[in-house]
mmCIF file of C-alpha atoms in Angstrom:
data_model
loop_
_atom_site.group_PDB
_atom_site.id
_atom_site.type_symbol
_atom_site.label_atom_id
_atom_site.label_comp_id
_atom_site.label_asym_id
_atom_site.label_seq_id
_atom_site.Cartn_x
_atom_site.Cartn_y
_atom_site.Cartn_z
ATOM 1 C CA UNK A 2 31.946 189.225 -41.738
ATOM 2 C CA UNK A 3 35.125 191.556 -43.396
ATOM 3 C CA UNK A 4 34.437 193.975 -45.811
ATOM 4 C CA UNK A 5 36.542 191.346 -48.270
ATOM 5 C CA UNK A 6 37.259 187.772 -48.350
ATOM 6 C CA UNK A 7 40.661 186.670 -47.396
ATOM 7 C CA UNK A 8 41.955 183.283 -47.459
ATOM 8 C CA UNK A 9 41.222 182.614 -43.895
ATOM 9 C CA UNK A 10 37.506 182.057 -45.408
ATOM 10 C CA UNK A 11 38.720 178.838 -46.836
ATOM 11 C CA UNK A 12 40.411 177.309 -43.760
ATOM 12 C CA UNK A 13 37.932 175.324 -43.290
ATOM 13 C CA UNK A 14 37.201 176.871 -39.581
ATOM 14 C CA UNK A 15 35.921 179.646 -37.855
ATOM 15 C CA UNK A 16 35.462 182.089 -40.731
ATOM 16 C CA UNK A 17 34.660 179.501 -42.975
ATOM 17 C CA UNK A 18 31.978 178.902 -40.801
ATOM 18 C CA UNK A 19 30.792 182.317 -40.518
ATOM 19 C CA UNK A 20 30.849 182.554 -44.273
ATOM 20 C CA UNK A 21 28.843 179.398 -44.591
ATOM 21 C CA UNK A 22 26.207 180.944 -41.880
ATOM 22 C CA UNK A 23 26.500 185.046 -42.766
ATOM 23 C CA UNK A 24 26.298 184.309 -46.573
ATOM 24 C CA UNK A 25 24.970 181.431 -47.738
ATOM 25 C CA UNK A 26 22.706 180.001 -45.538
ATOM 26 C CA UNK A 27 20.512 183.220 -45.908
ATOM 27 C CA UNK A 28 20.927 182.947 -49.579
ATOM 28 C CA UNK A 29 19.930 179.247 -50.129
ATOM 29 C CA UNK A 30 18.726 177.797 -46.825
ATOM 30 C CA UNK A 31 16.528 174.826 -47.654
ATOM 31 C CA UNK A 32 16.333 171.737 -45.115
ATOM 32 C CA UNK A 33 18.778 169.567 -47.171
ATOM 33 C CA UNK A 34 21.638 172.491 -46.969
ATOM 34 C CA UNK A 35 21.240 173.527 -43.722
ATOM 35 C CA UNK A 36 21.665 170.247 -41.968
ATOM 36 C CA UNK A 37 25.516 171.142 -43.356
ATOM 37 C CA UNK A 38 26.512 167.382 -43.478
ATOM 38 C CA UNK A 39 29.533 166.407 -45.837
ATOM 39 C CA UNK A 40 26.783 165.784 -48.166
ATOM 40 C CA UNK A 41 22.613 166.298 -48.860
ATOM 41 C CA UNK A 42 20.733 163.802 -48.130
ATOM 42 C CA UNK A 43 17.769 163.700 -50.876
ATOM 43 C CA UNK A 44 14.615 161.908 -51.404
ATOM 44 C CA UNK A 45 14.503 158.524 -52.711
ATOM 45 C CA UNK A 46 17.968 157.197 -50.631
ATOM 46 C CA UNK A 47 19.852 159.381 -52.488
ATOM 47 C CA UNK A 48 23.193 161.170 -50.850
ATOM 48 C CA UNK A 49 24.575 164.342 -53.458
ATOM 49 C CA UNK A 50 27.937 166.026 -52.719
ATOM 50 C CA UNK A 51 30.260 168.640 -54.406
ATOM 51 C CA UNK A 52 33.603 169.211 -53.509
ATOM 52 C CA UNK A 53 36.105 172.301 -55.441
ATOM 53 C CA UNK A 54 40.402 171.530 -55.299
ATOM 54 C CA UNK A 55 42.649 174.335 -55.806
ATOM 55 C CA UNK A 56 45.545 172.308 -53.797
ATOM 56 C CA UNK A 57 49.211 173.788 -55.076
ATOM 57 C CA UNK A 58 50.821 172.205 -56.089
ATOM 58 C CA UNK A 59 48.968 170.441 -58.355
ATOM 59 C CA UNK A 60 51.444 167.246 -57.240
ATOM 60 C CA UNK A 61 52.823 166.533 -54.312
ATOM 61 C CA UNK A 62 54.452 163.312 -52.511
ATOM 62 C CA UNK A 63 51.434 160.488 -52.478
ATOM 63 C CA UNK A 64 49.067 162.035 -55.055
ATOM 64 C CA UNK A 65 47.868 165.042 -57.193
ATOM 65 C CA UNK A 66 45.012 167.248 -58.113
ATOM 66 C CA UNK A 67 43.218 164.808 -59.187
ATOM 67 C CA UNK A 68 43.182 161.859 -57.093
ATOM 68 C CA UNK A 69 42.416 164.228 -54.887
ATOM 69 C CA UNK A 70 39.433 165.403 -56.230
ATOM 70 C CA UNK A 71 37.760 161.934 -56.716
ATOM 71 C CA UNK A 72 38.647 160.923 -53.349
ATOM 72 C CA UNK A 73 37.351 163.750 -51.832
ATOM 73 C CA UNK A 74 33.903 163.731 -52.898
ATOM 74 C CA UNK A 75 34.003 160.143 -52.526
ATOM 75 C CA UNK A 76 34.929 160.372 -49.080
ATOM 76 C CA UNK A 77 32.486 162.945 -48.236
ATOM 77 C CA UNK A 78 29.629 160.325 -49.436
ATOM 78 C CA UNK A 79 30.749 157.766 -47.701
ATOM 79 C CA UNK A 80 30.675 159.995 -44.449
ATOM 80 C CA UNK A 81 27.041 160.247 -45.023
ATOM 81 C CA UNK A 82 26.378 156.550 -44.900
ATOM 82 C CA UNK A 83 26.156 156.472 -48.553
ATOM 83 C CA UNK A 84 27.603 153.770 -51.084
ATOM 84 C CA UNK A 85 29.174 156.576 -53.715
ATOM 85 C CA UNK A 86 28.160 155.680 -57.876
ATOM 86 C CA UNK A 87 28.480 158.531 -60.271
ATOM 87 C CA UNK A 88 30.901 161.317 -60.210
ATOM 88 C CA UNK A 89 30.479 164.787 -62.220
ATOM 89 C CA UNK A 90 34.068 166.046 -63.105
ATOM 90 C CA UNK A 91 34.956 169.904 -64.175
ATOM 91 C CA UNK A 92 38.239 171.180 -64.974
ATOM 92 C CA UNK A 93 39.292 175.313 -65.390
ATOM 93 C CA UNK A 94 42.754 175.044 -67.098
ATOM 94 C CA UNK A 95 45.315 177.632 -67.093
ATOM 95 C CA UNK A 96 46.732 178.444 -70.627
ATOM 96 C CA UNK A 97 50.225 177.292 -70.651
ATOM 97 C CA UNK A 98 49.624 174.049 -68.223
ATOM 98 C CA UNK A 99 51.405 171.453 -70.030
ATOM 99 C CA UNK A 100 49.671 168.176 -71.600
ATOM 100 C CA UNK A 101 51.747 165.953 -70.018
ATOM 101 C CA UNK A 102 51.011 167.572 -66.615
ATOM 102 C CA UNK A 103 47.158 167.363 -67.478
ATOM 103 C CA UNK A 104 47.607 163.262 -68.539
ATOM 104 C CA UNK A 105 48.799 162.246 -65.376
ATOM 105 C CA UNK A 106 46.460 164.555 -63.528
ATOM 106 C CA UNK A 107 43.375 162.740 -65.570
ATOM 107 C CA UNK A 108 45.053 159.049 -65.612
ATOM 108 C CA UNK A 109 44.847 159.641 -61.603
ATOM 109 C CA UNK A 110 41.645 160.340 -61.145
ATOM 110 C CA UNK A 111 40.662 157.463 -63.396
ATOM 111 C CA UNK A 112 42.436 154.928 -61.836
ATOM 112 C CA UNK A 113 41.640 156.408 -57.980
ATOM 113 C CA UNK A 114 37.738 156.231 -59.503
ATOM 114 C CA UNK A 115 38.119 152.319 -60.407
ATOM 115 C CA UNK A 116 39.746 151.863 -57.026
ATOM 116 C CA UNK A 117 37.125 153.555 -55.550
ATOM 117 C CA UNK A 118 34.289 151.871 -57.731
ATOM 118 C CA UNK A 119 32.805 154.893 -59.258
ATOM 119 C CA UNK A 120 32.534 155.452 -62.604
ATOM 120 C CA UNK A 121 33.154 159.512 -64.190
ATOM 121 C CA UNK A 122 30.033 160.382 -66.192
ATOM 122 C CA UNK A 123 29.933 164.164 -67.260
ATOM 123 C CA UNK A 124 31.863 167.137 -66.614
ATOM 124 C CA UNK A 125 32.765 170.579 -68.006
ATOM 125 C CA UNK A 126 35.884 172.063 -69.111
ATOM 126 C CA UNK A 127 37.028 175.814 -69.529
ATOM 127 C CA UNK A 128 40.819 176.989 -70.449
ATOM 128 C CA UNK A 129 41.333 180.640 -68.607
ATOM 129 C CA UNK A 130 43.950 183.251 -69.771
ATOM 130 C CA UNK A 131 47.783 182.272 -68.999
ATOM 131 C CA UNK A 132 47.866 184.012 -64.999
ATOM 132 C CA UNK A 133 44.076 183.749 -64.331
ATOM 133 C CA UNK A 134 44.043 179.873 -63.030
ATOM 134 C CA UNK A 135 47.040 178.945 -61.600
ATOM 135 C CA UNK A 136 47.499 175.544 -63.367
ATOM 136 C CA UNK A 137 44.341 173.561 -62.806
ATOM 137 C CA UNK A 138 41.354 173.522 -60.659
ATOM 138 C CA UNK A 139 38.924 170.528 -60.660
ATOM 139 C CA UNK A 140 35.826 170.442 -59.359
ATOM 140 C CA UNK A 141 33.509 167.111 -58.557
ATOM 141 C CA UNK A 142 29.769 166.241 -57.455
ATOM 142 C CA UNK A 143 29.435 162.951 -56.784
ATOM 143 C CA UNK A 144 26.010 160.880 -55.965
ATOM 144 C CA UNK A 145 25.103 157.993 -53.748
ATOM 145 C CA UNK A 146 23.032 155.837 -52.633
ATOM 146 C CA UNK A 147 22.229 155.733 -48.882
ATOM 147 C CA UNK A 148 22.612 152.484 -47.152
ATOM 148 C CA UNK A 149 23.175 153.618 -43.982
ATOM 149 C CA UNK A 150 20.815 156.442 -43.117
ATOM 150 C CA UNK A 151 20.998 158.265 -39.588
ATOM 151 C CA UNK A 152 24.606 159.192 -39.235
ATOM 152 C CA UNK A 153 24.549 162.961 -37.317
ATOM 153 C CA UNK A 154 26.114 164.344 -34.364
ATOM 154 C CA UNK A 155 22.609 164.641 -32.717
ATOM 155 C CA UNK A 156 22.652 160.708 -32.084
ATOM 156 C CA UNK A 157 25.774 161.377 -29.854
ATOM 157 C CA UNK A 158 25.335 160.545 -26.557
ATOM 158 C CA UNK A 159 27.827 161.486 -23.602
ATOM 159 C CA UNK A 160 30.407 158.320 -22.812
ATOM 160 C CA UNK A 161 30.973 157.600 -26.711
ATOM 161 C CA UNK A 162 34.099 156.764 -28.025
ATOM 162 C CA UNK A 163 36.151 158.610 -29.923
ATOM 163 C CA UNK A 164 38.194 156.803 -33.370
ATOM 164 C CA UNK A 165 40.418 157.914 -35.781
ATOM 165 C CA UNK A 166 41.306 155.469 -38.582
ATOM 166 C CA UNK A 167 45.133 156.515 -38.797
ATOM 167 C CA UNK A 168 47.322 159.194 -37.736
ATOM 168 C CA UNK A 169 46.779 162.744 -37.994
ATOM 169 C CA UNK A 170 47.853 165.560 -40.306
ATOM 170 C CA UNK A 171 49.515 163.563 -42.978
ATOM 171 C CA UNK A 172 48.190 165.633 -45.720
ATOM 172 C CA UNK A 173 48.526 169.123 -44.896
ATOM 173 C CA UNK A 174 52.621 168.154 -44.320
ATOM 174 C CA UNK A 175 53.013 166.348 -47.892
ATOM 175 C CA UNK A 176 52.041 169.559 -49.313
ATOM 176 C CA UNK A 177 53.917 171.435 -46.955
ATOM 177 C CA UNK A 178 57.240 169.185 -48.234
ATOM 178 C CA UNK A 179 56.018 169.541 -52.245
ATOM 179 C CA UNK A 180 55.789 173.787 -51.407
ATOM 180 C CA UNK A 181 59.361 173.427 -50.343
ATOM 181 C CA UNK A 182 58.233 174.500 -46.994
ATOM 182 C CA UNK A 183 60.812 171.968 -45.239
ATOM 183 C CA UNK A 184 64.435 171.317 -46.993
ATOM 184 C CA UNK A 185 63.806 167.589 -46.795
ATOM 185 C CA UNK A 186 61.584 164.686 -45.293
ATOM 186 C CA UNK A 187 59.686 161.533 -46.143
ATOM 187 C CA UNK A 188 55.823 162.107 -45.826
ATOM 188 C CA UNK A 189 53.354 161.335 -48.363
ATOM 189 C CA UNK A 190 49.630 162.086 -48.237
ATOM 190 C CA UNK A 191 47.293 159.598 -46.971
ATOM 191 C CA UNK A 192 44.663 160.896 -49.870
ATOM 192 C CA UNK A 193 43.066 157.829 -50.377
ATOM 193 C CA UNK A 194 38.657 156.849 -51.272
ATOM 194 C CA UNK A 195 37.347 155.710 -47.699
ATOM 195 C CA UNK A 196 34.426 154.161 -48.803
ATOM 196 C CA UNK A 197 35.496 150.706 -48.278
ATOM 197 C CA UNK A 198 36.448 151.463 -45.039
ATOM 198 C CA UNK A 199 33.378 153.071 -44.089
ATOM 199 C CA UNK A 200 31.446 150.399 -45.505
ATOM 200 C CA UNK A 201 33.944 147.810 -43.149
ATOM 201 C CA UNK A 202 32.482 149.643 -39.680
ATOM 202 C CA UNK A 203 29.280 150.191 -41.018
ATOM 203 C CA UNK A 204 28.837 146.162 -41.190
ATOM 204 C CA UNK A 205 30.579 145.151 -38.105
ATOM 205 C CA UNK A 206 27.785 145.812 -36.166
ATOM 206 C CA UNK A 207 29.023 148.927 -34.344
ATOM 207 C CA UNK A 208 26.448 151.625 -32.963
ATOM 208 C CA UNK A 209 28.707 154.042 -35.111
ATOM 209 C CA UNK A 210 26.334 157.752 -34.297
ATOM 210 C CA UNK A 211 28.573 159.546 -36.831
ATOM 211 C CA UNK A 212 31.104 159.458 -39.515
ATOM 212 C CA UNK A 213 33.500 162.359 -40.728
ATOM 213 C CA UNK A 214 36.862 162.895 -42.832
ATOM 214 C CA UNK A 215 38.926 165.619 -41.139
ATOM 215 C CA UNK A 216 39.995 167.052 -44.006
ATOM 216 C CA UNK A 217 40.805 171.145 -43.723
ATOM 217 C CA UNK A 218 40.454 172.174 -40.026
ATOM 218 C CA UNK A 219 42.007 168.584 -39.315
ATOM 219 C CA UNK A 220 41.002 166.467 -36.338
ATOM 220 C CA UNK A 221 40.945 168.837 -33.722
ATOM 221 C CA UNK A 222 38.005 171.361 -36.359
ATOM 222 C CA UNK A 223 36.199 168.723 -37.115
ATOM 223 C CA UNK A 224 35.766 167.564 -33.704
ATOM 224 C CA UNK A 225 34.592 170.825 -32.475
ATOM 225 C CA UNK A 226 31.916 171.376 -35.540
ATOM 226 C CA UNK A 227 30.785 167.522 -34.177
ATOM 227 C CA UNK A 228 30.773 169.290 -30.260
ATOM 228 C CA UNK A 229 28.927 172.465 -31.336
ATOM 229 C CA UNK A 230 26.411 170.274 -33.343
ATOM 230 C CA UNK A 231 25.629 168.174 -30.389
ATOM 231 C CA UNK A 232 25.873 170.341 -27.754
ATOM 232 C CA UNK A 233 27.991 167.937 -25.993
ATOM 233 C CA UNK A 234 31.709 167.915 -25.009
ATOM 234 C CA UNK A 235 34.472 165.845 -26.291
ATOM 235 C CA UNK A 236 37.625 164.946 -23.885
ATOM 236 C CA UNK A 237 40.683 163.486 -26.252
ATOM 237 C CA UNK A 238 44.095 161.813 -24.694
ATOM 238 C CA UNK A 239 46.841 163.576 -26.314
ATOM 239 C CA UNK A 240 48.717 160.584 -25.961
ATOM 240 C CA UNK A 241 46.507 157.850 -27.811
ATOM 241 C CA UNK A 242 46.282 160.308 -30.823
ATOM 242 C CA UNK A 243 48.727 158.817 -33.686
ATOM 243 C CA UNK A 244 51.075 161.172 -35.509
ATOM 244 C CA UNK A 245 53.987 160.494 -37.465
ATOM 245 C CA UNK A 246 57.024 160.984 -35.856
ATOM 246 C CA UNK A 247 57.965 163.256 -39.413
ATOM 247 C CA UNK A 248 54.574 164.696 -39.487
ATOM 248 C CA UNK A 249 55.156 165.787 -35.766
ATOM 249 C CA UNK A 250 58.405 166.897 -36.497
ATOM 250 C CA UNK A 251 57.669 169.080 -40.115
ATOM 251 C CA UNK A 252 54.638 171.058 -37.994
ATOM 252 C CA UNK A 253 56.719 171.895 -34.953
ATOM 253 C CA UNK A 254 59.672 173.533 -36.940
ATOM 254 C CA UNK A 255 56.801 175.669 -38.808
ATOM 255 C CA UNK A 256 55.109 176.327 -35.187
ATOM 256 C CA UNK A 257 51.857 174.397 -36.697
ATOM 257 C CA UNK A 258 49.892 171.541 -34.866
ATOM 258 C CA UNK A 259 49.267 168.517 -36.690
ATOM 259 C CA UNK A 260 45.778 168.192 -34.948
ATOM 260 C CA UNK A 261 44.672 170.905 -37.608
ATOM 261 C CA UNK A 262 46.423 169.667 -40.574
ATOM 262 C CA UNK A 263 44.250 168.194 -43.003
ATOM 263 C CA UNK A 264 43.950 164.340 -43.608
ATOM 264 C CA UNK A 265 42.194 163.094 -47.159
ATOM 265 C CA UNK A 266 42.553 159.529 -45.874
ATOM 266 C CA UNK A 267 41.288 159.411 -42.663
ATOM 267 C CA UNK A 268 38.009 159.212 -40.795
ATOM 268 C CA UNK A 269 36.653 159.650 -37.621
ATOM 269 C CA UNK A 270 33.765 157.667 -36.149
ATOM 270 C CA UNK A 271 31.840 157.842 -33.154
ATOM 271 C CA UNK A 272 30.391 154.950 -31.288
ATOM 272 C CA UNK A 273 28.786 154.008 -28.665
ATOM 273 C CA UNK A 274 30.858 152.938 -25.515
ATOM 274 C CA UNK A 275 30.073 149.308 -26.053
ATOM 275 C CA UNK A 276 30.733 148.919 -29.757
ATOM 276 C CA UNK A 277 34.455 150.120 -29.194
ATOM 277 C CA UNK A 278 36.228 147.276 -29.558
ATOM 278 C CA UNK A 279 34.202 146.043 -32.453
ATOM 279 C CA UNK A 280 34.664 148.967 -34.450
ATOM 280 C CA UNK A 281 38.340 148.811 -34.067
ATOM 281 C CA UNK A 282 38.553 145.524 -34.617
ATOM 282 C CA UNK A 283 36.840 146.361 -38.198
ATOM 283 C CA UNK A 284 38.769 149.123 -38.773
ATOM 284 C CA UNK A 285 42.146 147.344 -38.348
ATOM 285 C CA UNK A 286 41.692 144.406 -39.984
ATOM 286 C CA UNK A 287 41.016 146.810 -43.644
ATOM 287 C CA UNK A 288 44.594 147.928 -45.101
ATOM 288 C CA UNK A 289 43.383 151.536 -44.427
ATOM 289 C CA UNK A 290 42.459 151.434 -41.329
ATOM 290 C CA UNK A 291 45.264 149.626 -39.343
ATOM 291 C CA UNK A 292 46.325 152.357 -37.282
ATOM 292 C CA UNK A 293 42.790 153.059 -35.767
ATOM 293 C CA UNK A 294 43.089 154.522 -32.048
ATOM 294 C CA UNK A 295 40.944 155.391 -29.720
ATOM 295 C CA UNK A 296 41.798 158.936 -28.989
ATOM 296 C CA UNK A 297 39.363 160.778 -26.817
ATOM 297 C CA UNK A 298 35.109 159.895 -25.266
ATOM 298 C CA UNK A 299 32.463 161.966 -25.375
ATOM 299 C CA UNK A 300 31.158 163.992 -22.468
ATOM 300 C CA UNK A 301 28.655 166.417 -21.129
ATOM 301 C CA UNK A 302 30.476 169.162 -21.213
ATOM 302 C CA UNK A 303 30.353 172.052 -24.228
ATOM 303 C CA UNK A 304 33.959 171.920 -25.241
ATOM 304 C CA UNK A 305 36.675 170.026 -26.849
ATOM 305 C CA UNK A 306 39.591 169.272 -23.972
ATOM 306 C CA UNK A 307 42.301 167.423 -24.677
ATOM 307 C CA UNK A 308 44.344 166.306 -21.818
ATOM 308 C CA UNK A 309 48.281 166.490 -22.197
ATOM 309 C CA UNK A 310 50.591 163.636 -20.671
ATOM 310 C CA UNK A 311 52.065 165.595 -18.323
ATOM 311 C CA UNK A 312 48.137 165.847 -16.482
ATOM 312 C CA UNK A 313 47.393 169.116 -17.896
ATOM 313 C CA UNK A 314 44.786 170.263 -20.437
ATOM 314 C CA UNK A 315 43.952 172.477 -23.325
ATOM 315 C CA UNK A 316 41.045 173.804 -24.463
ATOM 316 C CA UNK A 317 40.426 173.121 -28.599
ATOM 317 C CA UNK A 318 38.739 175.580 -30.540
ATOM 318 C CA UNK A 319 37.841 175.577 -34.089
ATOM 319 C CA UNK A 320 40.958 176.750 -36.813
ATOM 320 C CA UNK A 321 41.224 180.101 -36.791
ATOM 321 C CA UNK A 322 42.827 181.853 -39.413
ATOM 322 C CA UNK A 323 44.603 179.840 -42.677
ATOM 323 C CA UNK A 324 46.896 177.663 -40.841
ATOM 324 C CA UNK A 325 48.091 175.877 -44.466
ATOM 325 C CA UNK A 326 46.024 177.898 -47.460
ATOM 326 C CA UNK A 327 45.302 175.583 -50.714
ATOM 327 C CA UNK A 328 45.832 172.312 -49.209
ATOM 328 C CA UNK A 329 43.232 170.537 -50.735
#
């Protein structure tokens, strides 16, 4: 660990990681938090997860602040094999944020909650001195109920499949485009709840081992936290991987890599070899899933290699460093 925190401690990789073990492990370490799932799996079937957005800003192209911040904590319970119910909601205001700003922030997450079929039952708000908050942050716990229990990396087993639901990065460029980090382009976020989906492959019948959003880190992060957890490799084709021509296209003018820009509408699942085709076939026909894709198998190996078109390969490692600060 630094002597100080920088931003590179909320990447959502390596130093995130080291935060996570240096700091608060140590601190709080109790069998629910240091299984370090997307969410705690409690006693009676119940799945709790919190989730903190300081995304700038607070709009961008495909959603705001605060459909972001119901999606992602409903995401992250529905990664843990858990049909999301109640949400907690917290807001720290800036002085000076204007109403009208703050309506369509709130109308959002209501109407991403109905979608979503969660219902907003308590929260907290603060205002902070004008220059202390930025605009808005939002914070959300959300609780479940677990109807799929069993969902870890451990149940990974080498010759697994590898699925995204969609295409990669779309995120982390929309709020590249709303910072004004590109003059122009047409890419929205793909923030969107997942639980549907989830709930789609969960009943097809799949052997699905393990469920994740890549959300900061993106695919190629996540991928190596599911690696590391396992102790098993994962080999990806570089060419079955979907990206958006424009998302592709916005990262390689900033010299970024869209496999570690964020998605907040995307999962990844891994299967067992046999249960491929199924599992795609579940994923594609729901509206948000129709660009699933095999992109990669699981192997015996202790790394993440993804192998290039052109027959070569690169060795994936987890973010390092703040690739896009404040994306979610």
């Amino acid at each position: 660990m630094d002597d100080i925190i920088t931003l590179d401690y909320g990447s959502g990789g390596r130093k995130t990681s080291a935060l996570i073990e240096e700091l608060i492990l140590p601190a709080f370490g109790n069998e629910a938090l240091n299984a370090l799932g997307d969410g705690a799996l409690l006693e009676g079937g119940l799945a709790f997860s919190t989730d903190s957005f300081v995304v700038t800003p607070l709009e961008f192209p495909g959603g705001n602040i605060g459909k972001l911040a119901v999606c992602g904590t409903v995401n992250d319970l529905a990664m843990c094999g858990a049909e999301p119910k109640y949400l907690s909601l917290a807001l720290i205001i800036e002085e000076g944020l204007p109403t009208e700003t703050l309506r369509r922030v709130l109308a959002s997450a209501a109407e991403t909650a109905k979608a979503a079929g969660v219902s907003i039952v308590t929260g907290d708000t603060k205002v902070v001195e004008r220059g202390r908050g930025d605009g808005l942050y939002i914070n959300t716990a959300g609780i479940g109920l677990v109807r799929y229990p069993g969902l870890s990396p451990s149940a990974m087993r080498p010759g697994d499949a590898v699925i995204l639901s969609g295409t990669a990065g779309d995120h982390g460029a929309a709020v590249m485009l709303a910072r004004g980090d590109m003059l122009s382009g047409e890419i929205e976020s793909d923030c969107a709840p997942l639980n549907s989906l989830a709930r789609a492959l969960l009943e097809s019948g799949a052997k699905v081992r393990v469920l994740r959003d890549p959300t900061r880190g993106g695919v190629a992060t996540t991928l190596c936290e599911f690696a590391e957890s396992a102790g098993l490799g994962i080999e990806l084709d570089e060419g079955g991987i979907p990206v958006r021509r424009s998302v592709a296209a916005a990262c390689a003018v900033l010299g970024l890599d869209p496999l570690y820009s964020a998605n907040e509408g995307k999962l990844l699942a891994v299967v067992s070899p046999e249960s491929a085709e199924t599992a795609l076939a579940a994923l594609r026909a729901h509206p948000a899933g129709r660009g699933a894709a095999v992109i990669g198998r699981v192997t015996e190996g202790r790394r993440v290699i993804l192998k290039t078109p052109n027959g070569g390969s690169r060795v994936l490692r987890k973010l390092s460093g703040a690739q896009l600060p404040r994306i979610c």
